[in-house]
Amino acid sequence: MQVVTTIAALRAARAAMPEPVGVVPTMGFLHEGHLALVRRARQENASVIVTIFVNPTQFGPTEDFAAYPRDLARDLALLEQVGADLVFAPEVAEIYPPGFQTYVTVEQVAQPLEGARRPGHFRGVATVVAKLFNLTQPQRAYFGQKDAQQVRVIQQMTADLNFPLEIVVCPTVREPDGLAMSSRNTYLTPEQRQAAPVLYRSLQAVEAAYRSGERDAGRLRQIALDVLAAEPLAQVEYVSVADAATLQELEQVMAPALVSMAVRIGRARLIDNILLT
Ligand code: PAF
Protein backbone atom coordinates (compact mmCIF):
# COMPACT_ATOMS: atom_id res chain seq x y z
CA MET A 1 0.00 0.00 0.00
CA GLN A 2 1.34 3.37 -1.05
CA VAL A 3 0.67 6.52 0.99
CA VAL A 4 0.93 9.94 -0.65
CA THR A 5 0.29 13.43 0.66
CA THR A 6 0.75 15.59 -2.44
CA ILE A 7 -1.36 16.00 -5.56
CA ALA A 8 1.70 15.44 -7.76
CA ALA A 9 2.44 12.09 -6.09
CA LEU A 10 -1.24 11.10 -6.24
CA ARG A 11 -1.45 11.81 -9.97
CA ALA A 12 1.73 9.83 -10.64
CA ALA A 13 0.52 6.83 -8.62
CA ARG A 14 -2.99 7.02 -10.16
CA ALA A 15 -1.56 6.96 -13.69
CA ALA A 16 0.12 3.61 -13.01
CA MET A 17 -2.96 1.93 -11.51
CA PRO A 18 -4.80 -0.93 -13.21
CA GLU A 19 -8.38 0.03 -14.18
CA PRO A 20 -11.10 0.16 -12.97
CA VAL A 21 -10.35 2.28 -9.93
CA GLY A 22 -12.66 2.62 -6.93
CA VAL A 23 -12.30 5.54 -4.51
CA VAL A 24 -13.47 5.71 -0.90
CA PRO A 25 -13.41 9.32 0.37
CA THR A 26 -13.15 9.53 4.17
CA MET A 27 -12.24 11.93 6.94
CA GLY A 28 -10.26 9.19 8.69
CA PHE A 29 -10.63 7.79 12.22
CA LEU A 30 -11.88 4.73 10.40
CA HIS A 31 -14.46 2.30 11.72
CA GLU A 32 -16.21 -0.79 10.35
CA GLY A 33 -18.51 1.39 8.25
CA HIS A 34 -15.54 2.78 6.32
CA LEU A 35 -13.88 -0.63 6.10
CA ALA A 36 -17.08 -2.10 4.59
CA LEU A 37 -16.84 0.55 1.84
CA VAL A 38 -13.20 -0.34 1.19
CA ARG A 39 -13.96 -4.07 1.10
CA ARG A 40 -16.76 -3.48 -1.39
CA ALA A 41 -14.46 -1.29 -3.52
CA ARG A 42 -11.83 -4.05 -3.31
CA GLN A 43 -14.33 -6.61 -4.67
CA GLU A 44 -15.50 -4.46 -7.56
CA ASN A 45 -12.31 -2.79 -8.82
CA ALA A 46 -8.78 -3.63 -9.88
CA SER A 47 -7.43 -0.76 -7.77
CA VAL A 48 -8.64 0.98 -4.61
CA ILE A 49 -7.80 4.51 -3.49
CA VAL A 50 -8.81 5.74 -0.02
CA THR A 51 -8.64 9.44 0.77
CA ILE A 52 -8.22 10.68 4.34
CA PHE A 53 -8.85 14.39 4.73
CA VAL A 54 -10.67 16.25 7.49
CA ASN A 55 -12.20 18.85 5.23
CA PRO A 56 -12.38 22.26 6.96
CA THR A 57 -14.87 23.77 4.51
CA GLN A 58 -17.65 21.40 5.54
CA PHE A 59 -17.46 22.41 9.22
CA GLY A 60 -19.30 25.48 10.50
CA PRO A 61 -17.44 28.05 12.64
CA THR A 62 -18.87 26.59 15.86
CA GLU A 63 -18.49 22.95 14.82
CA ASP A 64 -15.88 20.35 15.75
CA PHE A 65 -13.20 20.70 13.03
CA ALA A 66 -10.34 21.09 15.54
CA ALA A 67 -11.69 18.39 17.86
CA TYR A 68 -12.58 15.92 15.09
CA PRO A 69 -10.78 12.66 15.98
CA ARG A 70 -7.67 11.84 13.97
CA ASP A 71 -5.34 8.81 14.05
CA LEU A 72 -3.50 8.38 10.77
CA ALA A 73 -1.21 5.57 11.95
CA ARG A 74 -4.18 3.46 13.05
CA ASP A 75 -6.09 4.26 9.85
CA LEU A 76 -3.16 3.15 7.69
CA ALA A 77 -2.81 -0.13 9.59
CA LEU A 78 -6.53 -0.86 9.07
CA LEU A 79 -6.38 0.04 5.38
CA GLU A 80 -3.40 -2.22 4.87
CA GLN A 81 -5.47 -5.08 6.34
CA VAL A 82 -8.44 -4.54 4.02
CA GLY A 83 -6.25 -4.24 0.95
CA ALA A 84 -6.30 -0.59 -0.13
CA ASP A 85 -3.70 0.11 -2.82
CA LEU A 86 -3.20 3.84 -2.40
CA VAL A 87 -3.98 6.29 0.41
CA PHE A 88 -4.12 10.02 -0.25
CA ALA A 89 -3.78 11.93 3.03
CA PRO A 90 -3.08 15.58 2.16
CA GLU A 91 -2.58 18.59 4.41
CA VAL A 92 -5.22 21.34 4.24
CA ALA A 93 -2.96 23.64 2.17
CA GLU A 94 -2.58 20.96 -0.51
CA ILE A 95 -6.35 20.98 -1.12
CA TYR A 96 -7.01 24.64 -0.34
CA PRO A 97 -3.86 26.58 -1.23
CA PRO A 98 -3.73 30.33 -0.57
CA GLY A 99 -6.01 32.11 -3.03
CA PHE A 100 -8.45 29.18 -3.39
CA GLN A 101 -11.86 30.61 -4.39
CA THR A 102 -13.91 28.07 -6.35
CA TYR A 103 -16.77 26.18 -4.69
CA VAL A 104 -19.46 23.75 -5.84
CA THR A 105 -23.00 24.56 -4.72
CA VAL A 106 -25.74 21.96 -5.16
CA GLU A 107 -29.12 23.64 -4.82
CA GLN A 108 -32.46 22.06 -3.81
CA VAL A 109 -31.39 18.71 -2.33
CA ALA A 110 -28.74 20.44 -0.20
CA GLN A 111 -31.17 22.89 1.39
CA PRO A 112 -33.42 20.99 3.87
CA LEU A 113 -32.47 18.76 6.83
CA GLU A 114 -28.69 18.88 7.46
CA GLY A 115 -28.36 21.73 4.97
CA ALA A 116 -30.78 23.89 6.97
CA ARG A 117 -29.01 23.20 10.29
CA ARG A 118 -25.44 23.29 8.98
CA PRO A 119 -25.19 26.25 6.57
CA GLY A 120 -22.36 25.77 4.09
CA HIS A 121 -21.84 22.13 5.02
CA PHE A 122 -22.83 20.64 1.67
CA ARG A 123 -20.98 23.36 -0.25
CA GLY A 124 -17.85 22.12 1.53
CA VAL A 125 -18.70 18.47 0.91
CA ALA A 126 -19.51 18.97 -2.79
CA THR A 127 -16.38 21.05 -3.33
CA VAL A 128 -13.98 18.57 -1.76
CA VAL A 129 -15.66 15.54 -3.35
CA ALA A 130 -15.52 17.21 -6.79
CA LYS A 131 -11.82 17.86 -6.24
CA LEU A 132 -11.23 14.28 -5.07
CA PHE A 133 -13.08 12.93 -8.13
CA ASN A 134 -10.94 15.09 -10.40
CA LEU A 135 -7.75 14.04 -8.65
CA THR A 136 -8.44 10.31 -8.40
CA GLN A 137 -10.41 9.82 -11.68
CA PRO A 138 -12.30 6.77 -10.37
CA GLN A 139 -14.79 4.61 -12.23
CA ARG A 140 -16.65 4.07 -8.94
CA ALA A 141 -16.94 6.03 -5.67
CA TYR A 142 -18.24 4.52 -2.43
CA PHE A 143 -20.35 6.28 0.22
CA GLY A 144 -22.40 5.11 3.21
CA GLN A 145 -26.20 5.35 3.39
CA LYS A 146 -25.80 6.70 6.94
CA ASP A 147 -25.15 10.13 5.40
CA ALA A 148 -28.26 9.90 3.24
CA GLN A 149 -28.48 13.57 2.27
CA GLN A 150 -24.76 13.67 1.50
CA VAL A 151 -25.35 10.76 -0.89
CA ARG A 152 -28.18 12.66 -2.63
CA VAL A 153 -26.04 15.81 -2.90
CA ILE A 154 -23.13 13.86 -4.37
CA GLN A 155 -25.39 11.95 -6.78
CA GLN A 156 -26.86 15.25 -7.97
CA MET A 157 -23.45 16.87 -8.37
CA THR A 158 -22.08 13.84 -10.21
CA ALA A 159 -24.97 13.93 -12.68
CA ASP A 160 -25.02 17.71 -13.08
CA LEU A 161 -21.25 18.06 -13.59
CA ASN A 162 -21.01 14.93 -15.80
CA PHE A 163 -18.45 13.06 -13.73
CA PRO A 164 -18.06 9.75 -15.60
CA LEU A 165 -18.35 7.47 -12.58
CA GLU A 166 -20.81 5.38 -10.63
CA ILE A 167 -21.80 6.32 -7.07
CA VAL A 168 -22.07 3.11 -5.03
CA VAL A 169 -24.16 3.49 -1.87
CA CYS A 170 -23.47 0.93 0.88
CA PRO A 171 -25.74 0.02 3.84
CA THR A 172 -25.25 1.65 7.23
CA VAL A 173 -23.05 -0.47 9.48
CA ARG A 174 -24.36 -0.68 13.04
CA GLU A 175 -23.07 -1.71 16.44
CA PRO A 176 -24.81 -4.83 17.85
CA ASP A 177 -27.24 -2.56 19.77
CA GLY A 178 -28.21 -0.68 16.60
CA LEU A 179 -26.13 2.50 16.96
CA ALA A 180 -24.93 3.56 13.52
CA MET A 181 -21.14 3.57 13.36
CA SER A 182 -19.66 7.07 13.26
CA SER A 183 -16.31 8.60 14.12
CA ARG A 184 -18.25 11.04 16.31
CA ASN A 185 -19.50 8.20 18.57
CA THR A 186 -16.14 8.63 20.30
CA TYR A 187 -17.53 11.85 21.88
CA LEU A 188 -20.07 9.81 23.91
CA THR A 189 -19.47 9.13 27.59
CA PRO A 190 -20.34 5.56 28.72
CA GLU A 191 -23.75 6.76 29.97
CA GLN A 192 -24.46 8.63 26.72
CA ARG A 193 -23.28 5.64 24.70
CA GLN A 194 -25.96 3.55 26.45
CA ALA A 195 -28.59 6.12 25.50
CA ALA A 196 -27.51 6.46 21.85
CA PRO A 197 -29.29 3.38 20.38
CA VAL A 198 -32.55 5.28 20.94
CA LEU A 199 -32.15 6.75 17.43
CA TYR A 200 -32.29 3.34 15.78
CA ARG A 201 -35.05 2.16 18.11
CA SER A 202 -37.17 5.13 17.05
CA LEU A 203 -36.48 4.36 13.37
CA GLN A 204 -37.45 0.74 13.91
CA ALA A 205 -40.72 1.86 15.53
CA VAL A 206 -41.47 3.97 12.44
CA GLU A 207 -40.62 1.05 10.17
CA ALA A 208 -42.93 -1.28 12.14
CA ALA A 209 -45.81 1.20 11.90
CA TYR A 210 -45.19 1.63 8.17
CA ARG A 211 -45.19 -2.15 7.69
CA SER A 212 -48.52 -2.28 9.55
CA GLY A 213 -49.97 0.11 7.00
CA GLU A 214 -49.45 3.59 8.54
CA ARG A 215 -48.92 6.10 5.69
CA ASP A 216 -49.59 9.40 7.46
CA ALA A 217 -46.15 11.08 7.63
CA GLY A 218 -47.13 13.25 10.61
CA ARG A 219 -48.08 10.18 12.63
CA LEU A 220 -44.87 8.40 11.60
CA ARG A 221 -42.80 11.43 12.72
CA GLN A 222 -44.67 11.44 16.03
CA ILE A 223 -43.94 7.75 16.60
CA ALA A 224 -40.19 8.50 16.33
CA LEU A 225 -40.50 11.60 18.54
CA ASP A 226 -42.32 9.60 21.24
CA VAL A 227 -39.56 6.97 21.39
CA LEU A 228 -36.88 9.70 21.48
CA ALA A 229 -38.76 11.62 24.20
CA ALA A 230 -38.46 8.62 26.52
CA GLU A 231 -34.66 9.04 26.56
CA PRO A 232 -33.78 12.01 28.82
CA LEU A 233 -30.28 12.45 27.33
CA ALA A 234 -31.60 12.82 23.76
CA GLN A 235 -32.17 16.36 22.46
CA VAL A 236 -33.96 16.14 19.12
CA GLU A 237 -32.96 18.58 16.35
CA TYR A 238 -35.30 17.17 13.75
CA VAL A 239 -37.21 14.10 12.65
CA SER A 240 -38.07 14.05 8.97
CA VAL A 241 -40.20 11.88 6.71
CA ALA A 242 -39.31 13.04 3.22
CA ASP A 243 -39.37 11.98 -0.39
CA ALA A 244 -36.15 10.01 -0.86
CA ALA A 245 -35.27 11.76 -4.12
CA THR A 246 -36.26 15.40 -3.48
CA LEU A 247 -35.90 15.34 0.34
CA GLN A 248 -39.09 17.41 0.59
CA GLU A 249 -41.29 16.63 3.61
CA LEU A 250 -44.25 14.37 2.90
CA GLU A 251 -47.81 14.39 4.19
CA GLN A 252 -48.58 10.90 2.94
CA VAL A 253 -45.78 8.38 2.48
CA MET A 254 -45.30 7.15 -1.03
CA ALA A 255 -42.31 4.81 -1.14
CA PRO A 256 -39.42 5.33 -1.33
CA ALA A 257 -39.36 7.70 1.63
CA LEU A 258 -36.39 8.69 3.79
CA VAL A 259 -36.94 8.83 7.54
CA SER A 260 -34.03 10.78 8.99
CA MET A 261 -33.10 12.51 12.20
CA ALA A 262 -30.45 14.48 14.03
CA VAL A 263 -30.26 14.11 17.79
CA ARG A 264 -27.78 15.58 20.24
CA ILE A 265 -26.58 13.36 23.05
CA GLY A 266 -24.04 15.23 25.16
CA ARG A 267 -21.56 16.87 22.79
CA ALA A 268 -22.22 14.34 20.02
CA ARG A 269 -24.60 15.29 17.24
CA LEU A 270 -25.82 11.95 15.90
CA ILE A 271 -27.65 11.39 12.61
CA ASP A 272 -29.37 8.26 11.38
CA ASN A 273 -31.96 7.23 8.82
CA ILE A 274 -33.88 4.40 7.20
CA LEU A 275 -35.54 4.10 3.82
CA LEU A 276 -39.19 3.06 3.64
CA THR A 277 -39.64 1.08 0.46
O1 PAF B 1 -18.55 11.47 4.73
C1 PAF B 1 -17.43 11.98 4.93
O2 PAF B 1 -16.58 11.44 5.63
C2 PAF B 1 -17.12 13.31 4.28
O3 PAF B 1 -18.23 14.14 4.26
C3 PAF B 1 -16.49 13.18 2.88
C4 PAF B 1 -17.47 12.54 1.91
C5 PAF B 1 -15.23 12.35 2.96
C6 PAF B 1 -16.14 14.57 2.34
O4 PAF B 1 -15.24 15.22 3.17
XYZ file of C-alpha atoms and ligand atoms in Angstrom:
287
model
C 0.000 0.000 0.000
C 1.343 3.366 -1.052
C 0.675 6.515 0.991
C 0.933 9.940 -0.647
C 0.289 13.430 0.663
C 0.752 15.591 -2.435
C -1.360 15.999 -5.560
C 1.701 15.436 -7.756
C 2.442 12.086 -6.090
C -1.237 11.103 -6.237
C -1.452 11.812 -9.965
C 1.733 9.830 -10.639
C 0.515 6.828 -8.622
C -2.991 7.019 -10.156
C -1.562 6.963 -13.693
C 0.116 3.612 -13.015
C -2.964 1.933 -11.509
C -4.805 -0.935 -13.212
C -8.378 0.028 -14.177
C -11.102 0.164 -12.968
C -10.347 2.285 -9.935
C -12.656 2.624 -6.931
C -12.297 5.535 -4.514
C -13.467 5.710 -0.896
C -13.412 9.316 0.365
C -13.145 9.530 4.169
C -12.235 11.928 6.941
C -10.263 9.194 8.694
C -10.629 7.790 12.224
C -11.877 4.732 10.401
C -14.461 2.301 11.721
C -16.211 -0.792 10.353
C -18.507 1.392 8.255
C -15.535 2.777 6.321
C -13.883 -0.635 6.101
C -17.077 -2.102 4.594
C -16.839 0.552 1.842
C -13.196 -0.341 1.193
C -13.958 -4.074 1.103
C -16.761 -3.478 -1.389
C -14.458 -1.294 -3.516
C -11.833 -4.047 -3.312
C -14.331 -6.608 -4.666
C -15.500 -4.456 -7.559
C -12.305 -2.788 -8.823
C -8.779 -3.627 -9.879
C -7.428 -0.758 -7.770
C -8.637 0.977 -4.608
C -7.799 4.507 -3.487
C -8.805 5.735 -0.020
C -8.640 9.436 0.766
C -8.224 10.676 4.336
C -8.855 14.388 4.730
C -10.667 16.252 7.489
C -12.201 18.846 5.233
C -12.378 22.256 6.965
C -14.868 23.774 4.505
C -17.650 21.401 5.539
C -17.460 22.409 9.220
C -19.304 25.480 10.497
C -17.444 28.049 12.638
C -18.875 26.590 15.860
C -18.487 22.949 14.819
C -15.879 20.347 15.746
C -13.195 20.705 13.033
C -10.336 21.091 15.537
C -11.686 18.392 17.862
C -12.577 15.921 15.092
C -10.782 12.657 15.981
C -7.665 11.842 13.971
C -5.336 8.810 14.052
C -3.504 8.375 10.768
C -1.213 5.569 11.947
C -4.176 3.458 13.051
C -6.092 4.257 9.853
C -3.163 3.154 7.694
C -2.809 -0.131 9.585
C -6.531 -0.862 9.068
C -6.383 0.042 5.381
C -3.401 -2.222 4.871
C -5.470 -5.083 6.339
C -8.441 -4.541 4.020
C -6.254 -4.242 0.947
C -6.303 -0.586 -0.132
C -3.699 0.106 -2.817
C -3.202 3.844 -2.403
C -3.982 6.286 0.407
C -4.121 10.020 -0.251
C -3.778 11.934 3.033
C -3.084 15.578 2.159
C -2.584 18.595 4.415
C -5.217 21.342 4.241
C -2.956 23.638 2.166
C -2.580 20.963 -0.507
C -6.347 20.978 -1.119
C -7.014 24.641 -0.339
C -3.865 26.580 -1.234
C -3.727 30.327 -0.567
C -6.014 32.111 -3.027
C -8.449 29.180 -3.392
C -11.857 30.606 -4.385
C -13.910 28.069 -6.352
C -16.768 26.181 -4.685
C -19.463 23.751 -5.836
C -23.000 24.556 -4.720
C -25.740 21.961 -5.158
C -29.121 23.639 -4.825
C -32.456 22.058 -3.813
C -31.389 18.706 -2.334
C -28.739 20.440 -0.200
C -31.168 22.887 1.394
C -33.422 20.992 3.871
C -32.466 18.757 6.825
C -28.694 18.882 7.464
C -28.358 21.731 4.973
C -30.777 23.893 6.970
C -29.014 23.199 10.292
C -25.436 23.291 8.978
C -25.195 26.251 6.575
C -22.362 25.772 4.089
C -21.840 22.127 5.022
C -22.828 20.640 1.669
C -20.975 23.359 -0.249
C -17.848 22.116 1.531
C -18.699 18.466 0.906
C -19.513 18.974 -2.787
C -16.377 21.049 -3.327
C -13.980 18.572 -1.759
C -15.656 15.544 -3.352
C -15.520 17.208 -6.788
C -11.818 17.863 -6.243
C -11.230 14.282 -5.074
C -13.084 12.934 -8.126
C -10.936 15.094 -10.399
C -7.750 14.038 -8.652
C -8.439 10.308 -8.401
C -10.407 9.824 -11.677
C -12.301 6.766 -10.369
C -14.785 4.607 -12.229
C -16.648 4.071 -8.938
C -16.944 6.027 -5.675
C -18.241 4.518 -2.429
C -20.351 6.276 0.216
C -22.396 5.114 3.212
C -26.201 5.350 3.391
C -25.800 6.699 6.938
C -25.147 10.134 5.404
C -28.261 9.903 3.236
C -28.476 13.574 2.267
C -24.758 13.672 1.495
C -25.354 10.763 -0.890
C -28.181 12.663 -2.633
C -26.042 15.812 -2.904
C -23.127 13.860 -4.372
C -25.386 11.953 -6.783
C -26.862 15.249 -7.974
C -23.446 16.874 -8.367
C -22.081 13.836 -10.207
C -24.967 13.931 -12.676
C -25.019 17.714 -13.082
C -21.252 18.060 -13.592
C -21.006 14.933 -15.800
C -18.453 13.058 -13.728
C -18.064 9.746 -15.600
C -18.353 7.467 -12.577
C -20.809 5.385 -10.628
C -21.800 6.322 -7.075
C -22.071 3.112 -5.030
C -24.164 3.486 -1.865
C -23.471 0.931 0.880
C -25.736 0.025 3.835
C -25.255 1.655 7.234
C -23.052 -0.472 9.479
C -24.364 -0.681 13.043
C -23.075 -1.711 16.443
C -24.808 -4.831 17.853
C -27.244 -2.557 19.773
C -28.210 -0.683 16.596
C -26.130 2.502 16.964
C -24.927 3.559 13.515
C -21.138 3.573 13.363
C -19.656 7.073 13.260
C -16.310 8.604 14.117
C -18.252 11.045 16.310
C -19.495 8.198 18.574
C -16.142 8.628 20.302
C -17.530 11.848 21.882
C -20.071 9.810 23.905
C -19.466 9.126 27.592
C -20.344 5.558 28.724
C -23.750 6.761 29.967
C -24.455 8.633 26.724
C -23.284 5.636 24.701
C -25.958 3.554 26.452
C -28.592 6.118 25.495
C -27.506 6.458 21.852
C -29.286 3.383 20.381
C -32.549 5.283 20.941
C -32.146 6.745 17.435
C -32.295 3.345 15.778
C -35.052 2.164 18.114
C -37.168 5.125 17.048
C -36.481 4.365 13.369
C -37.452 0.741 13.912
C -40.720 1.858 15.533
C -41.467 3.966 12.439
C -40.622 1.046 10.168
C -42.929 -1.281 12.138
C -45.807 1.203 11.897
C -45.194 1.631 8.167
C -45.186 -2.153 7.694
C -48.518 -2.280 9.548
C -49.972 0.114 6.998
C -49.450 3.586 8.535
C -48.922 6.100 5.694
C -49.586 9.402 7.464
C -46.155 11.076 7.625
C -47.130 13.245 10.609
C -48.082 10.185 12.629
C -44.867 8.402 11.602
C -42.800 11.430 12.716
C -44.672 11.444 16.034
C -43.935 7.745 16.603
C -40.194 8.496 16.328
C -40.503 11.597 18.535
C -42.324 9.603 21.237
C -39.562 6.974 21.387
C -36.877 9.697 21.483
C -38.756 11.622 24.198
C -38.459 8.623 26.518
C -34.659 9.041 26.562
C -33.784 12.012 28.823
C -30.276 12.449 27.334
C -31.601 12.818 23.762
C -32.167 16.364 22.456
C -33.955 16.143 19.119
C -32.957 18.583 16.351
C -35.302 17.170 13.751
C -37.213 14.096 12.650
C -38.074 14.054 8.969
C -40.198 11.875 6.705
C -39.314 13.036 3.222
C -39.373 11.975 -0.394
C -36.147 10.005 -0.856
C -35.270 11.760 -4.118
C -36.262 15.395 -3.482
C -35.899 15.343 0.344
C -39.089 17.414 0.593
C -41.291 16.634 3.605
C -44.253 14.367 2.902
C -47.807 14.387 4.193
C -48.576 10.903 2.939
C -45.780 8.378 2.480
C -45.298 7.148 -1.029
C -42.315 4.814 -1.136
C -39.420 5.331 -1.328
C -39.359 7.703 1.628
C -36.393 8.692 3.786
C -36.940 8.826 7.545
C -34.028 10.779 8.991
C -33.096 12.513 12.203
C -30.453 14.484 14.027
C -30.262 14.114 17.793
C -27.777 15.584 20.242
C -26.575 13.363 23.052
C -24.044 15.227 25.159
C -21.564 16.873 22.790
C -22.218 14.339 20.019
C -24.603 15.294 17.245
C -25.825 11.951 15.900
C -27.649 11.392 12.614
C -29.371 8.259 11.376
C -31.963 7.229 8.824
C -33.876 4.404 7.199
C -35.539 4.100 3.822
C -39.193 3.064 3.645
C -39.636 1.077 0.460
O -18.549 11.468 4.725
C -17.435 11.977 4.926
O -16.584 11.442 5.626
C -17.116 13.310 4.281
O -18.232 14.144 4.257
C -16.490 13.177 2.881
C -17.471 12.544 1.906
C -15.231 12.347 2.962
C -16.137 14.571 2.343
O -15.235 15.221 3.175
